[in-house]
Amino acid sequence: MPDPHQPPPQQLPPPPPHAPLPLVVRWLLLAFAGLCLVMGVVGIFVPGLPTTVFILMAGWAAARSSPRLHAWLWRHPLFGSMLRNWANGGCVSRRAKWSATALMALCAVVLVVSNAPRWAAITASLCMACVLAWLWRRPEPR
């Protein structure tokens, strides 16, 4: 479902350009972008795996290694809005914030009621709480 706050695809601004890097660095960044993209897609289905963070890292690496992949991500119906919002002042949508909150809370509950060592459950829950505090302080797109 398209985001009503985003312009239609033909009116999207082009992705920002970046200076070319040496070939070896571009290949390494392209591999990193691919890995992050795969992890972001897996994160759609696996609770606790942060989709948005992996897509942002994939976009960053693709922008520096493959203009074609970056343009595809920039215009993608699902991932593009994350990249455009981030490029527009580090914005994160309220829907992404609530999704992250719900999934992290679910993960914290699973850790607490499972046989995970108590120190691991507490440490992971504190880390997730810090990430959520940072996330909720991010501006939201207009």
CSV table of C-alpha atoms in Angstrom, one decimal:
chain,number,residue,atom,x,y,z
A,1,MET,CA,0.0,0.0,0.0
A,2,PRO,CA,1.6,3.3,-1.0
A,3,ASP,CA,2.3,5.9,1.6
A,4,PRO,CA,-0.2,8.8,1.2
A,5,HIS,CA,2.4,11.2,2.6
A,6,GLN,CA,4.9,10.4,-0.2
A,7,PRO,CA,4.6,11.8,-3.8
A,8,PRO,CA,3.8,9.4,-6.6
A,9,PRO,CA,6.8,7.6,-8.0
A,10,GLN,CA,7.2,9.8,-11.1
A,11,GLN,CA,7.6,12.9,-8.8
A,12,LEU,CA,10.2,11.4,-6.5
A,13,PRO,CA,13.4,13.4,-6.2
A,14,PRO,CA,16.4,11.6,-7.6
A,15,PRO,CA,18.7,9.9,-5.0
A,16,PRO,CA,21.6,12.0,-3.9
A,17,PRO,CA,24.8,11.5,-5.9
A,18,HIS,CA,28.1,10.3,-4.3
A,19,ALA,CA,31.7,10.5,-5.4
A,20,PRO,CA,33.1,7.3,-7.0
A,21,LEU,CA,35.3,5.1,-4.9
A,22,PRO,CA,38.0,2.6,-5.9
A,23,LEU,CA,36.8,-0.6,-7.5
A,24,VAL,CA,37.7,-2.9,-4.6
A,25,VAL,CA,35.9,-0.6,-2.1
A,26,ARG,CA,32.8,-0.5,-4.3
A,27,TRP,CA,32.7,-4.3,-4.6
A,28,LEU,CA,33.0,-4.7,-0.8
A,29,LEU,CA,30.3,-2.1,-0.2
A,30,LEU,CA,28.0,-3.7,-2.8
A,31,ALA,CA,28.4,-7.1,-1.0
A,32,PHE,CA,27.6,-5.3,2.3
A,33,ALA,CA,24.5,-3.7,0.7
A,34,GLY,CA,23.3,-7.0,-0.6
A,35,LEU,CA,23.8,-8.6,2.8
A,36,CYS,CA,22.0,-5.8,4.6
A,37,LEU,CA,19.1,-5.9,2.0
A,38,VAL,CA,18.7,-9.7,2.6
A,39,MET,CA,18.8,-9.1,6.4
A,40,GLY,CA,16.2,-6.3,6.1
A,41,VAL,CA,13.9,-8.6,4.1
A,42,VAL,CA,14.3,-11.4,6.6
A,43,GLY,CA,13.6,-8.8,9.3
A,44,ILE,CA,10.1,-8.3,7.9
A,45,PHE,CA,9.3,-11.9,8.9
A,46,VAL,CA,11.5,-12.4,12.0
A,47,PRO,CA,10.5,-10.6,15.1
A,48,GLY,CA,13.4,-8.8,16.7
A,49,LEU,CA,15.4,-8.3,13.5
A,50,PRO,CA,15.4,-4.6,12.7
A,51,THR,CA,14.2,-4.1,9.1
A,52,THR,CA,14.6,-0.3,9.0
A,53,VAL,CA,18.2,-0.3,10.2
A,54,PHE,CA,19.3,-2.9,7.7
A,55,ILE,CA,17.5,-1.1,4.8
A,56,LEU,CA,19.2,2.2,5.8
A,57,MET,CA,22.6,0.5,5.9
A,58,ALA,CA,21.9,-1.1,2.5
A,59,GLY,CA,20.9,2.3,1.1
A,60,TRP,CA,24.1,3.9,2.4
A,61,ALA,CA,26.3,1.1,1.0
A,62,ALA,CA,24.4,1.0,-2.3
A,63,ALA,CA,24.7,4.8,-2.7
A,64,ARG,CA,28.5,4.5,-2.6
A,65,SER,CA,28.8,1.3,-4.7
A,66,SER,CA,26.0,0.9,-7.2
A,67,PRO,CA,23.9,3.9,-8.4
A,68,ARG,CA,21.5,1.4,-10.0
A,69,LEU,CA,20.8,-0.5,-6.8
A,70,HIS,CA,20.5,2.7,-4.9
A,71,ALA,CA,18.0,4.1,-7.4
A,72,TRP,CA,16.0,0.9,-7.2
A,73,LEU,CA,16.0,1.0,-3.4
A,74,TRP,CA,15.2,4.8,-3.4
A,75,ARG,CA,12.1,4.1,-5.6
A,76,HIS,CA,11.0,0.8,-4.0
A,77,PRO,CA,7.4,0.9,-2.8
A,78,LEU,CA,8.3,-0.6,0.6
A,79,PHE,CA,11.9,0.4,1.3
A,80,GLY,CA,12.0,3.8,-0.6
A,81,SER,CA,10.1,5.7,2.0
A,82,MET,CA,12.5,4.6,4.7
A,83,LEU,CA,15.5,5.9,2.8
A,84,ARG,CA,13.8,9.2,1.7
A,85,ASN,CA,12.5,9.9,5.2
A,86,TRP,CA,16.0,9.3,6.6
A,87,ALA,CA,17.6,11.5,3.9
A,88,ASN,CA,15.0,14.2,4.8
A,89,GLY,CA,16.4,15.0,8.2
A,90,GLY,CA,16.7,11.5,9.8
A,91,CYS,CA,12.9,11.1,10.0
A,92,VAL,CA,11.3,7.8,11.0
A,93,SER,CA,7.6,7.2,10.5
A,94,ARG,CA,5.3,6.7,13.4
A,95,ARG,CA,4.3,3.3,12.0
A,96,ALA,CA,7.9,2.2,12.0
A,97,LYS,CA,8.3,3.4,15.6
A,98,TRP,CA,5.2,1.5,16.8
A,99,SER,CA,6.3,-1.7,14.9
A,100,ALA,CA,9.7,-1.6,16.4
A,101,THR,CA,8.2,-1.0,19.9
A,102,ALA,CA,5.8,-3.9,19.6
A,103,LEU,CA,8.4,-6.3,18.2
A,104,MET,CA,11.1,-5.3,20.8
A,105,ALA,CA,8.5,-5.7,23.6
A,106,LEU,CA,7.6,-9.2,22.3
A,107,CYS,CA,11.3,-10.1,22.2
A,108,ALA,CA,11.9,-8.9,25.7
A,109,VAL,CA,8.9,-10.9,27.0
A,110,VAL,CA,10.2,-14.0,25.2
A,111,LEU,CA,13.6,-13.5,26.7
A,112,VAL,CA,12.2,-13.1,30.2
A,113,VAL,CA,10.0,-16.1,30.1
A,114,SER,CA,12.5,-18.4,28.3
A,115,ASN,CA,15.4,-20.2,29.7
A,116,ALA,CA,17.8,-17.5,28.6
A,117,PRO,CA,20.3,-16.5,31.3
A,118,ARG,CA,18.8,-13.7,33.4
A,119,TRP,CA,21.8,-11.4,32.7
A,120,ALA,CA,21.3,-11.9,28.9
A,121,ALA,CA,17.6,-11.1,29.1
A,122,ILE,CA,18.2,-8.0,31.2
A,123,THR,CA,21.1,-6.8,28.9
A,124,ALA,CA,19.1,-7.3,25.7
A,125,SER,CA,16.1,-5.6,27.2
A,126,LEU,CA,18.1,-2.6,28.3
A,127,CYS,CA,19.7,-2.4,24.8
A,128,MET,CA,16.3,-2.5,23.2
A,129,ALA,CA,15.0,0.1,25.6
A,130,CYS,CA,17.9,2.4,24.7
A,131,VAL,CA,17.3,1.9,21.0
A,132,LEU,CA,13.6,2.7,21.5
A,133,ALA,CA,14.4,5.8,23.4
A,134,TRP,CA,16.6,7.0,20.6
A,135,LEU,CA,14.1,6.0,17.9
A,136,TRP,CA,11.1,7.8,19.5
A,137,ARG,CA,13.2,11.0,19.7
A,138,ARG,CA,13.7,10.9,15.9
A,139,PRO,CA,11.5,13.4,14.0
A,140,GLU,CA,8.5,12.1,12.0
A,141,PRO,CA,8.0,12.9,8.4
A,142,ARG,CA,5.4,15.6,7.5
